[in-house]
Coordinates of C-alpha atoms in Angstrom, one line a residue:
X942 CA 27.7 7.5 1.6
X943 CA 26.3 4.0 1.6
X944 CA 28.2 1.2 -0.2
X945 CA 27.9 -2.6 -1.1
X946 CA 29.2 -6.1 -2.0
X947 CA 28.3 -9.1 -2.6
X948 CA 28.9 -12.3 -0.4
X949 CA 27.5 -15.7 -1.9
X950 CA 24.4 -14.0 -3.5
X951 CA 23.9 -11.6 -0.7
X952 CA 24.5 -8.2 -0.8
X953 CA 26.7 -7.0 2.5
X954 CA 25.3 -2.9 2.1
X955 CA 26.0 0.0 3.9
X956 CA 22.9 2.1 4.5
X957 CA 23.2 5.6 5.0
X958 CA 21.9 6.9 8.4
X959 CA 22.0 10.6 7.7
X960 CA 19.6 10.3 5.3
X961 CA 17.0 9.0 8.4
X962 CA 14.3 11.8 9.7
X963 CA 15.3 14.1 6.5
X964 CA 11.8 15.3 5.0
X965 CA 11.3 15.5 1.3
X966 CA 10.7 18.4 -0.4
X967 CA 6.6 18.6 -0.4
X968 CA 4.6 18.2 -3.4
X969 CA 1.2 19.7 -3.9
X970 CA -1.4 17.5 -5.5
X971 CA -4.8 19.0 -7.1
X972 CA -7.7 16.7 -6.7
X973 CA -10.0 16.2 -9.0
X974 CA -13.8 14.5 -9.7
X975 CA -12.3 12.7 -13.1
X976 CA -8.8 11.6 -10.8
X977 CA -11.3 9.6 -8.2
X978 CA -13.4 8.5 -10.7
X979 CA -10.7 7.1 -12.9
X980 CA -9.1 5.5 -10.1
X981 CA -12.2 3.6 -9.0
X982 CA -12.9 2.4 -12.0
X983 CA -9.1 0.9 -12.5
X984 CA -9.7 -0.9 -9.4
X985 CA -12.9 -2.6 -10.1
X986 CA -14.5 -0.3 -6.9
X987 CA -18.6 -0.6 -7.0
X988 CA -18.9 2.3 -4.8
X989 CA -20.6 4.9 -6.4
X990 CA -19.6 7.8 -4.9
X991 CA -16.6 6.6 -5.6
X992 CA -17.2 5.9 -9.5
X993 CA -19.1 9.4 -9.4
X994 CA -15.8 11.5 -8.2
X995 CA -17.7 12.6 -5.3
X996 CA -15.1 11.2 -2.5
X997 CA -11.9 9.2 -2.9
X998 CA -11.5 5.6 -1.7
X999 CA -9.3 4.7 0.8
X1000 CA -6.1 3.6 -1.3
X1001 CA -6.3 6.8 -3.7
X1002 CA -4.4 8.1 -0.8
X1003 CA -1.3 6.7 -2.4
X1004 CA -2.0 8.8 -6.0
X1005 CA -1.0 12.4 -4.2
X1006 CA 2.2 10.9 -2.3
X1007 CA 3.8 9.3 -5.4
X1008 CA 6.3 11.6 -6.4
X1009 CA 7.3 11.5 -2.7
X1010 CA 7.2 8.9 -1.3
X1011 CA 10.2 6.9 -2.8
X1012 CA 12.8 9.9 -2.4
X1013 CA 13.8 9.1 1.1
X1014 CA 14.3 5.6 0.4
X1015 CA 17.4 6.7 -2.3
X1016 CA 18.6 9.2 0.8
X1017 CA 19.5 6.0 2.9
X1018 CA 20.1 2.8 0.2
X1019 CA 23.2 3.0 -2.6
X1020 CA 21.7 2.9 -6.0
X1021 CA 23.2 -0.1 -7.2
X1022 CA 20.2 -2.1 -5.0
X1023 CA 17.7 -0.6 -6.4
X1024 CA 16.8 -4.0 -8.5
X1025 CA 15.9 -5.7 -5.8
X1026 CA 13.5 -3.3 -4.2
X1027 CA 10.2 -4.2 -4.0
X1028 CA 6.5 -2.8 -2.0
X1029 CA 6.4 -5.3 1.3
X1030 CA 3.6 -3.5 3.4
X1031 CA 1.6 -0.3 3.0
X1032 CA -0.1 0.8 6.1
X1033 CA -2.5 4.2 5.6
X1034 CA -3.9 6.0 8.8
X1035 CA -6.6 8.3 7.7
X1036 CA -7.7 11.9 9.4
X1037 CA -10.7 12.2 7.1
X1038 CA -11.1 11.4 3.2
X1039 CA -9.9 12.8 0.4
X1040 CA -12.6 14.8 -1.6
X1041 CA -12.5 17.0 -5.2
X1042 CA -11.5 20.1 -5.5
X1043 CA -9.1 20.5 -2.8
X1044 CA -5.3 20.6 -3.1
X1045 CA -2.8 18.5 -0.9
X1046 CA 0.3 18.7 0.5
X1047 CA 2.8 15.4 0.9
X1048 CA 6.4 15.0 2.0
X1049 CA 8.1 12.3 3.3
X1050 CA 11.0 10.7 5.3
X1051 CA 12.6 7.4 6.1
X1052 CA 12.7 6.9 9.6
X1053 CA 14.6 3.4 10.1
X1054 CA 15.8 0.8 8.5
X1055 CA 16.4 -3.2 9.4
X1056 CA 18.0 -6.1 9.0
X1057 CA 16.1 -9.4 8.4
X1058 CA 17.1 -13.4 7.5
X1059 CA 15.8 -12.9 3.6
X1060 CA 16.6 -9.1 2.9
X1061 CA 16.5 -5.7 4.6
X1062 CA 13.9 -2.9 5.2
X1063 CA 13.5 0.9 5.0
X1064 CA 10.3 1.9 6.4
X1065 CA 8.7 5.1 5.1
X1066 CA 6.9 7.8 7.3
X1067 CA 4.4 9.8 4.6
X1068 CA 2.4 12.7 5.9
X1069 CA -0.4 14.4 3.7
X1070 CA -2.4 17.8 4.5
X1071 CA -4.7 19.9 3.0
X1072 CA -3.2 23.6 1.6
X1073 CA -4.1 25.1 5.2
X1074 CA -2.3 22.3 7.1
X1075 CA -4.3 19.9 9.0
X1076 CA -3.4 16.5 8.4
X1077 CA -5.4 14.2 6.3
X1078 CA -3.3 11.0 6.2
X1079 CA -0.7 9.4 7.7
X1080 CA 1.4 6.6 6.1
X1081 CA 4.3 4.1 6.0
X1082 CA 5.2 2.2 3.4
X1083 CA 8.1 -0.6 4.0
X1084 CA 10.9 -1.3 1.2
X1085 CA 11.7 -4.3 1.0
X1086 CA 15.1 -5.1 -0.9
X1087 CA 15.4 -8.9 -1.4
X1088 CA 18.8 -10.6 -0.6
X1089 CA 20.6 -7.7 0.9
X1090 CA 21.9 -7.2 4.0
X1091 CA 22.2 -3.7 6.0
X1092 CA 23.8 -5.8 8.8
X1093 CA 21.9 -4.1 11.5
X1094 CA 18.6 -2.3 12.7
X1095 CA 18.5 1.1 13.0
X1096 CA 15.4 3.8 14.3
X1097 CA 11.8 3.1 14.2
X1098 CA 9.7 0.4 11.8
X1099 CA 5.9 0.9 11.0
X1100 CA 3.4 -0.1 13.6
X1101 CA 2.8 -3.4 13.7
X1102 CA -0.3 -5.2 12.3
X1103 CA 0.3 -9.1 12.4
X1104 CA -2.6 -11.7 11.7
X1105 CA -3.1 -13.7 14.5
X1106 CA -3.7 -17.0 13.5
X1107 CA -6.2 -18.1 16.4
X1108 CA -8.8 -16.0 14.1
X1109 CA -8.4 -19.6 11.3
X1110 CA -10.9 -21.6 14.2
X1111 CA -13.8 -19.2 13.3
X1112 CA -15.4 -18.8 9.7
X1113 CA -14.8 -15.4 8.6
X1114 CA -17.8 -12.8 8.4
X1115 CA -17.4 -12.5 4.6
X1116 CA -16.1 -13.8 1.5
X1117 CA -15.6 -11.5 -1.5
X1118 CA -15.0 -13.3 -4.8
X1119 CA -12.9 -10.7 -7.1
X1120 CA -11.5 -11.1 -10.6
X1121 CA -8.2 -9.0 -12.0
X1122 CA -9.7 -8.2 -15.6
X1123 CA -7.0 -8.8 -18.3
X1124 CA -6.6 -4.7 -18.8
X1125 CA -6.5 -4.1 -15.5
X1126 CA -3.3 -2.6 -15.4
X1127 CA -3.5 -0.6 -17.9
X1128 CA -6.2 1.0 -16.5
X1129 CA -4.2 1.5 -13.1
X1130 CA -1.0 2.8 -14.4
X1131 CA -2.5 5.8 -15.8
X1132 CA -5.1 6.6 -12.8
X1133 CA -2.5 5.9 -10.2
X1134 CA 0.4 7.6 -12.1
X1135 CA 2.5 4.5 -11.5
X1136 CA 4.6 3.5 -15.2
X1137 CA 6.9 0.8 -13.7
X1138 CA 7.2 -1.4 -17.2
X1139 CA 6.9 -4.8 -14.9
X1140 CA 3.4 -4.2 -14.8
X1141 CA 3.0 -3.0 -18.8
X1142 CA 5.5 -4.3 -21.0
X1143 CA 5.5 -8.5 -21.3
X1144 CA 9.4 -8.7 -22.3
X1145 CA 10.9 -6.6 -19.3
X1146 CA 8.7 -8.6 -16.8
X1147 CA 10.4 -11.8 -18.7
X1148 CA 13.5 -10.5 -18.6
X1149 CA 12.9 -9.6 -15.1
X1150 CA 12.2 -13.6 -14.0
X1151 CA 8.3 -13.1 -14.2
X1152 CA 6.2 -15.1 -16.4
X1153 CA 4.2 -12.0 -17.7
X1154 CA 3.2 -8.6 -16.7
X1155 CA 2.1 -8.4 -12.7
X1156 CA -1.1 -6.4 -11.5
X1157 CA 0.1 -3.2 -8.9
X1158 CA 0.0 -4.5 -5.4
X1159 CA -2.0 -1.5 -4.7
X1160 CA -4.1 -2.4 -7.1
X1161 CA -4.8 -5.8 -5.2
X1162 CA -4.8 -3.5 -1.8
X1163 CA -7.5 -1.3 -3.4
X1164 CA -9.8 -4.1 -4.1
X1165 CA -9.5 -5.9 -0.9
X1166 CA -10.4 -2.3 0.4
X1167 CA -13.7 -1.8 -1.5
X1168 CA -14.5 -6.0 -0.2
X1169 CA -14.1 -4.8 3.7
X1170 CA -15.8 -1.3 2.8
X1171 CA -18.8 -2.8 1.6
X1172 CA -19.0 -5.8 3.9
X1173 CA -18.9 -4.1 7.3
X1174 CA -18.2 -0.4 6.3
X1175 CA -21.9 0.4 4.6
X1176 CA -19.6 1.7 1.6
X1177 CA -18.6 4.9 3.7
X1178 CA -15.0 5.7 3.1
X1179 CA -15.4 8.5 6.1
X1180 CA -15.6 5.4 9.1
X1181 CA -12.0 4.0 8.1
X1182 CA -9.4 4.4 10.4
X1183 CA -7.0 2.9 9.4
X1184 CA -6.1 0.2 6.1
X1185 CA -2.9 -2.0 6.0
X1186 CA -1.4 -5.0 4.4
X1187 CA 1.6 -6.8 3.5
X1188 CA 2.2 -7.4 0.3
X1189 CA 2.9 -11.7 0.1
X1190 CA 2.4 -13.1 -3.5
X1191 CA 2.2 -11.7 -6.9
X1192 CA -0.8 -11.0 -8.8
X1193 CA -1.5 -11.6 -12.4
X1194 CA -4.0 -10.3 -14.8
X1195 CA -7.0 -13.1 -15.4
X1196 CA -6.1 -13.9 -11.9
X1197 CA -9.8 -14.6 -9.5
X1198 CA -9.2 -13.9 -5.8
X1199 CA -11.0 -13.8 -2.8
X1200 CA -10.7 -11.1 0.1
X1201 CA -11.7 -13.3 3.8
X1202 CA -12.7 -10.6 6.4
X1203 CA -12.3 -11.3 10.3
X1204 CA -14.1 -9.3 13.1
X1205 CA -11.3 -9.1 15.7
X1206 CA -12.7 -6.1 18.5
X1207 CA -14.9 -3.5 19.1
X1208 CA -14.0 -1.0 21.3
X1209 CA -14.0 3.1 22.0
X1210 CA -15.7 3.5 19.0
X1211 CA -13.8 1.4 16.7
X1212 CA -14.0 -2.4 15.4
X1213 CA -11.0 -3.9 14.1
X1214 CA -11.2 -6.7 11.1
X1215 CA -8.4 -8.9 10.1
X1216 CA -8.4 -9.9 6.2
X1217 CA -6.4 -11.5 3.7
X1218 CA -6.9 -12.4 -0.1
X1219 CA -6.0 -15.3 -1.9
X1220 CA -5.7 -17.0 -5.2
X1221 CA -7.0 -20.3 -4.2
X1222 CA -4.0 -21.4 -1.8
X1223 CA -2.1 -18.6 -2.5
X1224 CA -2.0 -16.1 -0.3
X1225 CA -1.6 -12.3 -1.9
X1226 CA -2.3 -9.8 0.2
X1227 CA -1.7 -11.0 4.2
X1228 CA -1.1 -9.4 7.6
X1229 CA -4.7 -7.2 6.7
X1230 CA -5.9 -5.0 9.1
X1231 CA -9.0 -2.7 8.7
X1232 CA -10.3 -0.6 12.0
X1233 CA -13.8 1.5 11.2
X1234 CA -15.1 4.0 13.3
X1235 CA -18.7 2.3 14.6
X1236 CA -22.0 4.6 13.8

């Protein structure tokens, strides 16, 4: 089993590789009109056939996989790190999109883990299909656990989807000013089904080192994802191929941001977009990458 101690404020760990390419039980996941509907309006998402429940936007992908995805990630770490764990990229890779009525089917497994200079990762491999089996989404989400050290690299990470910084010579293709209301995470708990306190109660996010409450980095995902949809997506969730970030900054209710797309390629049917958003010099969200299927 996987131990730890500390060494001069960095946790020496022990990760357990037996719990690598182990699949978590599956959990089924009715969707629902109100479930899409409720979810785009806790994100802020003027799509409205996304605010009608008619299909899901591209981050509700996350909502069915919650209870899932997480379990792998306590088969390989010890508990006792668990404080320092937080959501450093999300990466979705979508077969089709998510409509009412249907029910899923998620399970999930960590398939490596790494050592880096300021902490260590687990990446996540989440798989979602419909009741009869074919796949509608594929994901990996990387943990990132702040100041600890697994002392080595071990299996496979998520593909990669850096921002290449020759893109900051040319003016983007769109600017999407965006505000985080001052309920807005109240509204996203309950539509995402995500209760972590840091992002509801005041006085554990103080007693946690934050100045207040911190919006869901989904959250911030899921607005940058409506700003690329309807800037070079014509607002149809079925083009996207793929949606990924890494999670760089916090996020604060009151907080205005802008989402900076980038056309990178076109190409067998697909253009790719870089993106980021910011809080004036702040970067948030970085590392974006969008790829929609052409018409």
């Amino acid at each position: 089993m996987p131990g730890a101690r500390s060494v001069s404020g960095v946790k020496t760990v022990e990760f357990d590789d037996s719990g690598l390419n182990t699949w978590s039980d599956e959990e089924r996941f009715e969707v629902t009109r109100e479930r899409i509907a409720e979810y785009a309006a806790a994100t802020n998402d003027p799509i409205a056939a996304h605010r009608a429940g008619e299909v899901a936007s591209p981050v509700f992908a996350i909502v069915p996989v919650f209870d899932a995805m997480l379990v792998p990630v306590i088969d390989v770490a010890p508990m006792d790190i668990f404080g320092r764990v937080v959501h450093g990229e999300q990466d979705f890779h979508f077969h089709r999109p998510i409509r009412p009525g249907e029910t899923l089917v998620a399970r999930a497994r960590a398939i490596g883990y790494a050592s880096r200079s300021s902490g260590s990762t687990i990446t996540i491999h989440i798989e979602t299909r419909s009741a009869a089996g074919d796949p509608v989404n594929e994901q990996y989400l990387t943990a990132f656990f702040r100041n600890v050290d697994a002392g080595r690299t071990v299996g496979e990470s998520a593909p990669p989807h850096g921002f290449d910084e020759a893109l900051r010579a040319q003016e983007p293709i769109a600017v999407v000013p965006q505000h985080v209301d001052q309920d807005q995470t109240f509204r996203y708990a309950p539509a995402s089904g995500d209760p972590v306190p840091l992002h509801l109660d005041e006085e554990v996010a103080k007693d946690a080192g934050l100045p207040g409450i911190i919006a869901h980095g989904l959250c911030t995902m899921a607005f940058a994802s409506w700003a690329v949809l309807t800037e070079v997506g014509e607002s149809d969730v079925s083009r996207v191929r793929r949606f990924a970030v890494r999670f760089a900054g916090l996020v604060f209710p009151g907080d205005d941001l802008v989402t900076r797309i980038w056309k990178v390629k076109s190409g067998n049917g697909i253009t790719t977009y870089a993106f980021e958003t910011v809080r004036g010099e702040d970067v948030v969200l970085s590392d974006g990458l969008a790829e929609i299927e052409e018409k």
